[in-house]
Amino acid sequence: MNNKTNLLPREGEAQPSRCPDNSAFKQQRLPAWKPQLTIASVLSSFFLTGAFCLTVGVCLVLSANSVREIQVDYSDKCSNCSKLRENSSNWNKECHCSINFTLKEDILGDVFMYYGLQNFYQNHRRYVISRSDAQLLGRNVNIQRSYCAPFSTYRNGTPMAPCGAIANSMFNDTIDLFYNHNSSVIQVPLLKTGNSWWTDKNVKFRNPDSYNLSSAFAGTARPPYWQKPVYLLDEEDERNNGYVNDDFIVWMRVSAFATFRKLYRRVSRVRRFAEGLPAGNYTFRISYNFPVAKFKGRKHVILSTVVWCGGSNPFLGIAYLVSGTAATLTGFVITGIHLKLRKKKTYFQKQ
């Protein structure tokens, strides 16, 4: 009772005020800009926005339609290899298939080769977090404390490098392109480096420090689904091995959708292909390693050019067209309502 009595204000003492200070800021008396909307300003904003969006949308759609693209689905055309890969015990057996196609017109400019996957959910939550970013930076970490499990260590305790479900499921088909000119077969030169972002090569992915890569990854083992260790991903270029391998980096950037494409190679513009790909007969020779039958997936190989706004996806242009159409229609609706109300106002004034 005495403690409660001490908390009460004594007689004659002023009670503390809970009101905010009498300042312009706390009393919300600061000057503010209050736009006075008129019918002219409202209509002009809607029509100008609609005209801008429609113009940009038309330009984007026309640019996307100007992209030259060839897409080949080889899931069924390589059915023999697909059946072989359904049995995991055949992982060390090679299987090759060839797919012929014809270019009726020249594809001029830079030509990019993509591989596409369908019904592969890289956006699954458990799949997305199944990686160790610290390990990919070349640090010596305890991956058992990461989210890589069950692709973190083998039963004997040997750690996997790289660990995680993303790395373990890396796309590993080998795709070569050949040009059939008259009676000769010419291999199209493809560039396998320079396909990743600068920040990936220099910030997000680094190899462990050592005098060579094989010693840097000593004491580790390749993921279960890989055919070769990480330091031998590119036997032709030592600088394209380990965690800084371009194919590995591109795969580790997960897709937001179940159907996606990833950059695989770029056509080197040299000799006969200096201007691009000439018209004629071509052949894709594929070393089939990546199984898709178990998850009912499909595999594609795509040859495509790019324009100033990107590839052949017209989504952005359609979005601008829809937004511009909506803004323009809204402007006409507001105009009709305004004219109708003005006629009523004029009529009542005459009365």
Short mmCIF file of C-alpha atoms in Angstrom, two decimals:
data_model
loop_
_atom_site.label_atom_id
_atom_site.label_comp_id
_atom_site.label_asym_id
_atom_site.label_seq_id
_atom_site.Cartn_x
_atom_site.Cartn_y
_atom_site.Cartn_z
CA MET A 1 0.00 0.00 0.00
CA ASN A 2 2.79 2.42 0.87
CA ASN A 3 4.57 1.75 -2.43
CA LYS A 4 1.40 2.41 -4.43
CA THR A 5 0.78 5.60 -2.49
CA ASN A 6 4.25 6.88 -3.34
CA LEU A 7 3.55 6.47 -7.06
CA LEU A 8 0.56 8.82 -6.95
CA PRO A 9 1.22 12.56 -7.54
CA ARG A 10 1.18 14.62 -4.42
CA GLU A 11 -1.38 17.31 -3.86
CA GLY A 12 -0.35 20.53 -5.61
CA GLU A 13 2.10 18.89 -8.01
CA ALA A 14 1.43 19.22 -11.76
CA GLN A 15 0.79 15.94 -13.55
CA PRO A 16 3.17 15.26 -16.50
CA SER A 17 1.49 15.94 -19.84
CA ARG A 18 1.28 13.16 -22.43
CA CYS A 19 0.56 15.59 -25.27
CA PRO A 20 3.28 16.11 -27.92
CA ASP A 21 5.27 19.30 -27.88
CA ASN A 22 3.72 22.37 -29.41
CA SER A 23 6.07 22.41 -32.40
CA ALA A 24 5.34 22.65 -36.11
CA PHE A 25 6.72 19.17 -36.72
CA LYS A 26 4.92 17.32 -33.93
CA GLN A 27 1.69 19.25 -34.43
CA GLN A 28 1.80 18.64 -38.19
CA ARG A 29 1.86 22.31 -39.15
CA LEU A 30 4.76 22.04 -41.59
CA PRO A 31 4.08 23.50 -45.04
CA ALA A 32 3.08 20.88 -47.60
CA TRP A 33 2.43 20.86 -51.30
CA LYS A 34 -1.21 20.14 -52.00
CA PRO A 35 -1.84 19.66 -55.72
CA GLN A 36 -5.07 21.07 -57.04
CA LEU A 37 -6.27 18.44 -59.49
CA THR A 38 -8.14 19.77 -62.47
CA ILE A 39 -9.84 17.85 -65.23
CA ALA A 40 -7.17 19.00 -67.69
CA SER A 41 -4.25 17.81 -65.53
CA VAL A 42 -5.89 14.47 -64.77
CA LEU A 43 -6.80 13.69 -68.37
CA SER A 44 -3.42 14.81 -69.71
CA SER A 45 -1.60 12.57 -67.22
CA PHE A 46 -3.66 9.52 -68.21
CA PHE A 47 -3.33 10.09 -71.94
CA LEU A 48 0.39 10.90 -71.79
CA THR A 49 1.04 7.79 -69.67
CA GLY A 50 -1.00 5.68 -72.09
CA ALA A 51 0.81 7.05 -75.13
CA PHE A 52 4.21 6.48 -73.52
CA CYS A 53 3.43 2.89 -72.49
CA LEU A 54 1.93 2.04 -75.87
CA THR A 55 4.95 3.43 -77.71
CA VAL A 56 7.43 1.55 -75.54
CA GLY A 57 5.31 -1.63 -75.72
CA VAL A 58 5.20 -1.58 -79.53
CA CYS A 59 8.97 -1.07 -79.71
CA LEU A 60 9.61 -3.94 -77.28
CA VAL A 61 7.28 -6.35 -79.07
CA LEU A 62 8.75 -5.53 -82.49
CA SER A 63 12.28 -5.99 -81.13
CA ALA A 64 11.39 -9.31 -79.51
CA ASN A 65 9.81 -10.54 -82.75
CA SER A 66 12.96 -9.65 -84.68
CA VAL A 67 15.00 -12.17 -82.69
CA ARG A 68 16.03 -15.22 -84.72
CA GLU A 69 15.65 -18.41 -82.72
CA ILE A 70 15.92 -22.14 -83.41
CA GLN A 71 14.70 -24.53 -80.70
CA VAL A 72 15.15 -28.31 -80.83
CA ASP A 73 13.61 -30.74 -78.33
CA TYR A 74 15.93 -33.74 -78.07
CA SER A 75 14.18 -35.60 -75.22
CA ASP A 76 12.55 -38.12 -77.58
CA LYS A 77 15.14 -37.97 -80.35
CA CYS A 78 17.71 -39.30 -77.90
CA SER A 79 15.34 -41.90 -76.43
CA ASN A 80 17.96 -44.68 -76.39
CA CYS A 81 20.28 -42.57 -74.26
CA SER A 82 17.37 -41.51 -72.08
CA LYS A 83 16.55 -45.15 -71.27
CA LEU A 84 20.20 -45.80 -70.50
CA ARG A 85 20.33 -42.91 -68.04
CA GLU A 86 17.21 -44.07 -66.19
CA ASN A 87 19.40 -46.70 -64.52
CA SER A 88 21.86 -44.92 -62.22
CA SER A 89 24.31 -47.83 -62.46
CA ASN A 90 25.05 -46.79 -66.06
CA TRP A 91 26.48 -43.42 -65.05
CA ASN A 92 29.93 -44.25 -66.42
CA LYS A 93 28.66 -45.43 -69.84
CA GLU A 94 28.81 -42.85 -72.62
CA CYS A 95 25.88 -42.32 -74.94
CA HIS A 96 25.76 -40.01 -77.96
CA CYS A 97 23.03 -38.92 -80.33
CA SER A 98 22.83 -36.58 -83.33
CA ILE A 99 20.07 -34.23 -84.41
CA ASN A 100 19.97 -32.64 -87.87
CA PHE A 101 18.26 -29.35 -88.68
CA THR A 102 18.33 -26.75 -91.45
CA LEU A 103 18.71 -22.98 -91.37
CA LYS A 104 16.80 -21.52 -94.31
CA GLU A 105 18.27 -18.05 -93.77
CA ASP A 106 21.48 -16.68 -92.35
CA ILE A 107 21.53 -15.81 -88.64
CA LEU A 108 23.64 -12.68 -88.55
CA GLY A 109 25.31 -11.19 -85.51
CA ASP A 110 26.10 -12.77 -82.16
CA VAL A 111 24.53 -16.22 -81.77
CA PHE A 112 24.00 -17.74 -78.33
CA MET A 113 23.41 -21.40 -77.49
CA TYR A 114 21.15 -22.23 -74.55
CA TYR A 115 20.00 -25.46 -72.96
CA GLY A 116 16.40 -25.54 -71.77
CA LEU A 117 14.73 -27.67 -69.13
CA GLN A 118 11.04 -28.20 -68.59
CA ASN A 119 9.31 -29.34 -65.38
CA PHE A 120 12.51 -28.93 -63.32
CA TYR A 121 11.65 -27.03 -60.14
CA GLN A 122 14.77 -25.12 -59.19
CA ASN A 123 12.57 -22.80 -57.12
CA HIS A 124 11.76 -25.42 -54.45
CA ARG A 125 12.61 -23.99 -51.01
CA ARG A 126 14.71 -26.93 -49.83
CA TYR A 127 16.53 -27.02 -53.15
CA VAL A 128 17.30 -23.28 -53.19
CA ILE A 129 18.97 -23.29 -49.75
CA SER A 130 20.90 -26.53 -50.34
CA ARG A 131 24.31 -24.91 -50.84
CA SER A 132 27.21 -23.46 -48.87
CA ASP A 133 28.12 -19.96 -49.99
CA ALA A 134 31.11 -19.95 -47.66
CA GLN A 135 32.46 -23.10 -49.33
CA LEU A 136 31.95 -21.55 -52.77
CA LEU A 137 34.11 -18.63 -51.64
CA GLY A 138 36.99 -21.06 -51.10
CA ARG A 139 36.84 -20.99 -47.31
CA ASN A 140 37.61 -23.96 -45.10
CA VAL A 141 34.23 -24.51 -43.43
CA ASN A 142 32.40 -27.32 -41.70
CA ILE A 143 29.76 -28.10 -44.28
CA GLN A 144 27.92 -30.41 -41.86
CA ARG A 145 26.59 -27.23 -40.25
CA SER A 146 25.26 -25.96 -43.59
CA TYR A 147 22.02 -26.76 -45.40
CA CYS A 148 23.76 -29.12 -47.86
CA ALA A 149 22.49 -32.35 -46.28
CA PRO A 150 22.07 -35.04 -47.50
CA PHE A 151 24.67 -33.95 -50.10
CA SER A 152 27.27 -32.78 -47.62
CA THR A 153 29.48 -35.77 -46.77
CA TYR A 154 29.84 -39.41 -47.71
CA ARG A 155 29.39 -42.21 -45.18
CA ASN A 156 33.12 -42.33 -44.51
CA GLY A 157 33.06 -38.63 -43.58
CA THR A 158 34.64 -37.28 -46.79
CA PRO A 159 33.13 -33.86 -47.56
CA MET A 160 31.65 -33.16 -50.97
CA ALA A 161 33.03 -30.31 -53.02
CA PRO A 162 30.82 -28.60 -53.94
CA CYS A 163 28.07 -29.66 -51.56
CA GLY A 164 24.32 -29.34 -51.83
CA ALA A 165 21.47 -30.44 -54.08
CA ILE A 166 21.96 -27.59 -56.58
CA ALA A 167 25.55 -28.53 -57.35
CA ASN A 168 24.80 -32.26 -57.34
CA SER A 169 22.11 -31.85 -60.03
CA MET A 170 24.28 -29.74 -62.36
CA PHE A 171 23.41 -30.03 -66.05
CA ASN A 172 26.17 -32.08 -67.66
CA ASP A 173 25.14 -32.79 -71.25
CA THR A 174 27.82 -31.92 -73.80
CA ILE A 175 26.49 -30.23 -76.95
CA ASP A 176 28.57 -29.63 -80.10
CA LEU A 177 27.43 -27.94 -83.30
CA PHE A 178 28.58 -28.95 -86.80
CA TYR A 179 28.03 -27.25 -90.15
CA ASN A 180 27.50 -29.60 -93.11
CA HIS A 181 28.91 -27.68 -96.06
CA ASN A 182 28.84 -29.58 -99.34
CA SER A 183 30.65 -32.83 -98.55
CA SER A 184 32.63 -31.52 -95.58
CA VAL A 185 31.66 -31.28 -91.92
CA ILE A 186 32.91 -28.19 -90.09
CA GLN A 187 32.70 -27.89 -86.31
CA VAL A 188 31.29 -24.53 -85.28
CA PRO A 189 33.68 -22.87 -82.78
CA LEU A 190 31.93 -22.26 -79.46
CA LEU A 191 33.08 -20.11 -76.55
CA LYS A 192 32.65 -21.71 -73.13
CA THR A 193 33.96 -18.80 -71.03
CA GLY A 194 32.66 -15.28 -70.57
CA ASN A 195 29.09 -16.52 -70.05
CA SER A 196 28.82 -15.58 -66.35
CA TRP A 197 28.57 -12.22 -64.62
CA TRP A 198 31.67 -10.34 -63.48
CA THR A 199 30.42 -10.33 -59.88
CA ASP A 200 30.09 -14.12 -59.95
CA LYS A 201 33.66 -14.66 -61.12
CA ASN A 202 35.23 -12.10 -58.80
CA VAL A 203 32.94 -11.88 -55.75
CA LYS A 204 30.65 -14.87 -55.22
CA PHE A 205 32.80 -17.78 -56.42
CA ARG A 206 36.47 -18.36 -55.60
CA ASN A 207 38.73 -21.39 -55.44
CA PRO A 208 40.64 -22.33 -52.27
CA ASP A 209 44.16 -20.91 -52.07
CA SER A 210 46.80 -23.42 -53.09
CA TYR A 211 49.61 -23.86 -55.59
CA ASN A 212 47.33 -26.00 -57.80
CA LEU A 213 43.67 -26.98 -57.87
CA SER A 214 44.13 -30.68 -57.25
CA SER A 215 45.88 -29.96 -53.94
CA ALA A 216 43.33 -27.22 -53.13
CA PHE A 217 40.53 -29.80 -53.21
CA ALA A 218 42.53 -32.58 -51.53
CA GLY A 219 40.50 -34.43 -48.92
CA THR A 220 37.22 -33.81 -50.75
CA ALA A 221 35.20 -35.83 -53.24
CA ARG A 222 32.93 -34.99 -56.16
CA PRO A 223 29.13 -34.97 -55.69
CA PRO A 224 27.46 -38.36 -56.29
CA TYR A 225 25.96 -37.47 -59.69
CA TRP A 226 29.14 -35.95 -61.12
CA GLN A 227 31.41 -37.83 -63.49
CA LYS A 228 34.57 -35.86 -62.67
CA PRO A 229 35.86 -33.81 -59.73
CA VAL A 230 35.35 -30.06 -59.61
CA TYR A 231 38.95 -29.26 -60.49
CA LEU A 232 38.61 -31.14 -63.81
CA LEU A 233 35.38 -29.58 -65.11
CA ASP A 234 37.26 -28.07 -68.05
CA GLU A 235 40.35 -30.05 -68.95
CA GLU A 236 41.16 -27.71 -71.86
CA ASP A 237 41.36 -24.50 -69.79
CA GLU A 238 42.84 -24.59 -66.29
CA ARG A 239 41.42 -21.13 -65.50
CA ASN A 240 37.89 -22.46 -66.09
CA ASN A 241 38.00 -25.10 -63.36
CA GLY A 242 36.88 -25.38 -59.78
CA TYR A 243 34.23 -23.07 -58.40
CA VAL A 244 34.92 -20.44 -61.10
CA ASN A 245 33.84 -22.73 -63.94
CA ASP A 246 31.33 -20.84 -66.12
CA ASP A 247 28.95 -23.78 -66.60
CA PHE A 248 28.90 -24.37 -62.85
CA ILE A 249 28.29 -20.69 -62.04
CA VAL A 250 25.44 -20.42 -64.57
CA TRP A 251 23.77 -23.52 -63.13
CA MET A 252 24.08 -22.29 -59.53
CA ARG A 253 21.99 -19.22 -60.40
CA VAL A 254 18.63 -20.93 -59.81
CA SER A 255 15.60 -20.20 -61.95
CA ALA A 256 12.32 -18.81 -60.62
CA PHE A 257 10.17 -21.02 -62.86
CA ALA A 258 9.91 -24.72 -63.66
CA THR A 259 10.58 -24.10 -67.36
CA PHE A 260 13.76 -22.19 -68.02
CA ARG A 261 16.80 -21.83 -70.24
CA LYS A 262 20.42 -21.16 -69.32
CA LEU A 263 23.27 -19.86 -71.43
CA TYR A 264 25.58 -22.69 -72.52
CA ARG A 265 27.86 -21.39 -75.28
CA ARG A 266 28.45 -18.48 -77.67
CA VAL A 267 29.35 -18.89 -81.31
CA SER A 268 32.87 -17.60 -81.92
CA ARG A 269 32.74 -15.21 -84.86
CA VAL A 270 35.83 -16.35 -86.72
CA ARG A 271 36.58 -17.54 -90.26
CA ARG A 272 33.44 -18.87 -91.96
CA PHE A 273 31.27 -17.79 -89.02
CA ALA A 274 32.55 -14.22 -88.75
CA GLU A 275 29.12 -12.81 -89.68
CA GLY A 276 27.13 -15.40 -87.74
CA LEU A 277 25.67 -18.73 -88.83
CA PRO A 278 25.22 -19.12 -92.60
CA ALA A 279 22.18 -20.86 -94.01
CA GLY A 280 22.54 -24.58 -94.54
CA ASN A 281 22.41 -27.95 -92.83
CA TYR A 282 23.60 -28.35 -89.26
CA THR A 283 23.95 -31.17 -86.74
CA PHE A 284 23.81 -31.17 -82.96
CA ARG A 285 25.99 -33.92 -81.49
CA ILE A 286 25.01 -34.50 -77.90
CA SER A 287 26.69 -36.51 -75.19
CA TYR A 288 23.61 -37.45 -73.18
CA ASN A 289 24.21 -37.49 -69.41
CA PHE A 290 21.41 -35.54 -67.71
CA PRO A 291 18.34 -37.74 -67.00
CA VAL A 292 14.88 -36.14 -67.15
CA ALA A 293 12.49 -39.09 -67.45
CA LYS A 294 12.05 -39.56 -63.68
CA PHE A 295 10.52 -36.09 -63.21
CA LYS A 296 8.75 -36.11 -66.62
CA GLY A 297 10.95 -33.32 -67.92
CA ARG A 298 11.99 -32.21 -71.37
CA LYS A 299 15.30 -30.97 -72.72
CA HIS A 300 15.89 -28.41 -75.44
CA VAL A 301 18.83 -26.81 -77.18
CA ILE A 302 18.26 -23.29 -78.45
CA LEU A 303 20.19 -21.09 -80.88
CA SER A 304 19.17 -17.47 -80.55
CA THR A 305 20.23 -13.90 -81.22
CA VAL A 306 19.66 -10.97 -78.89
CA VAL A 307 18.53 -7.38 -79.39
CA TRP A 308 18.85 -4.21 -77.32
CA CYS A 309 16.02 -5.33 -75.00
CA GLY A 310 17.19 -8.94 -74.55
CA GLY A 311 15.94 -12.18 -76.04
CA SER A 312 12.72 -13.30 -77.68
CA ASN A 313 10.52 -13.01 -74.57
CA PRO A 314 7.66 -10.56 -75.41
CA PHE A 315 6.32 -10.40 -71.84
CA LEU A 316 7.68 -6.92 -71.03
CA GLY A 317 6.32 -5.46 -74.27
CA ILE A 318 2.89 -7.01 -73.69
CA ALA A 319 2.88 -5.65 -70.13
CA TYR A 320 3.55 -2.14 -71.45
CA LEU A 321 0.80 -2.52 -74.06
CA VAL A 322 -1.72 -3.64 -71.45
CA SER A 323 -0.76 -0.80 -69.09
CA GLY A 324 -0.95 1.77 -71.89
CA THR A 325 -4.32 0.49 -73.07
CA ALA A 326 -5.69 0.58 -69.51
CA ALA A 327 -4.46 4.15 -68.96
CA THR A 328 -5.90 5.33 -72.28
CA LEU A 329 -9.29 3.68 -71.67
CA THR A 330 -9.40 5.18 -68.18
CA GLY A 331 -8.78 8.61 -69.71
CA PHE A 332 -11.70 8.15 -72.13
CA VAL A 333 -13.98 6.96 -69.32
CA ILE A 334 -13.11 9.99 -67.18
CA THR A 335 -13.69 12.24 -70.21
CA GLY A 336 -17.14 10.73 -70.78
CA ILE A 337 -18.09 11.11 -67.11
CA HIS A 338 -16.90 14.72 -67.10
CA LEU A 339 -18.88 15.65 -70.24
CA LYS A 340 -21.98 13.98 -68.87
CA LEU A 341 -21.78 15.80 -65.54
CA ARG A 342 -21.06 19.12 -67.26
CA LYS A 343 -24.20 18.75 -69.39
CA LYS A 344 -26.25 18.10 -66.27
CA LYS A 345 -24.73 21.10 -64.53
CA THR A 346 -25.50 23.33 -67.55
CA TYR A 347 -29.08 22.03 -67.68
CA PHE A 348 -29.76 22.78 -63.99
CA GLN A 349 -28.22 26.24 -64.31
CA LYS A 350 -30.65 27.06 -67.14
CA GLN A 351 -33.54 25.87 -65.03
#
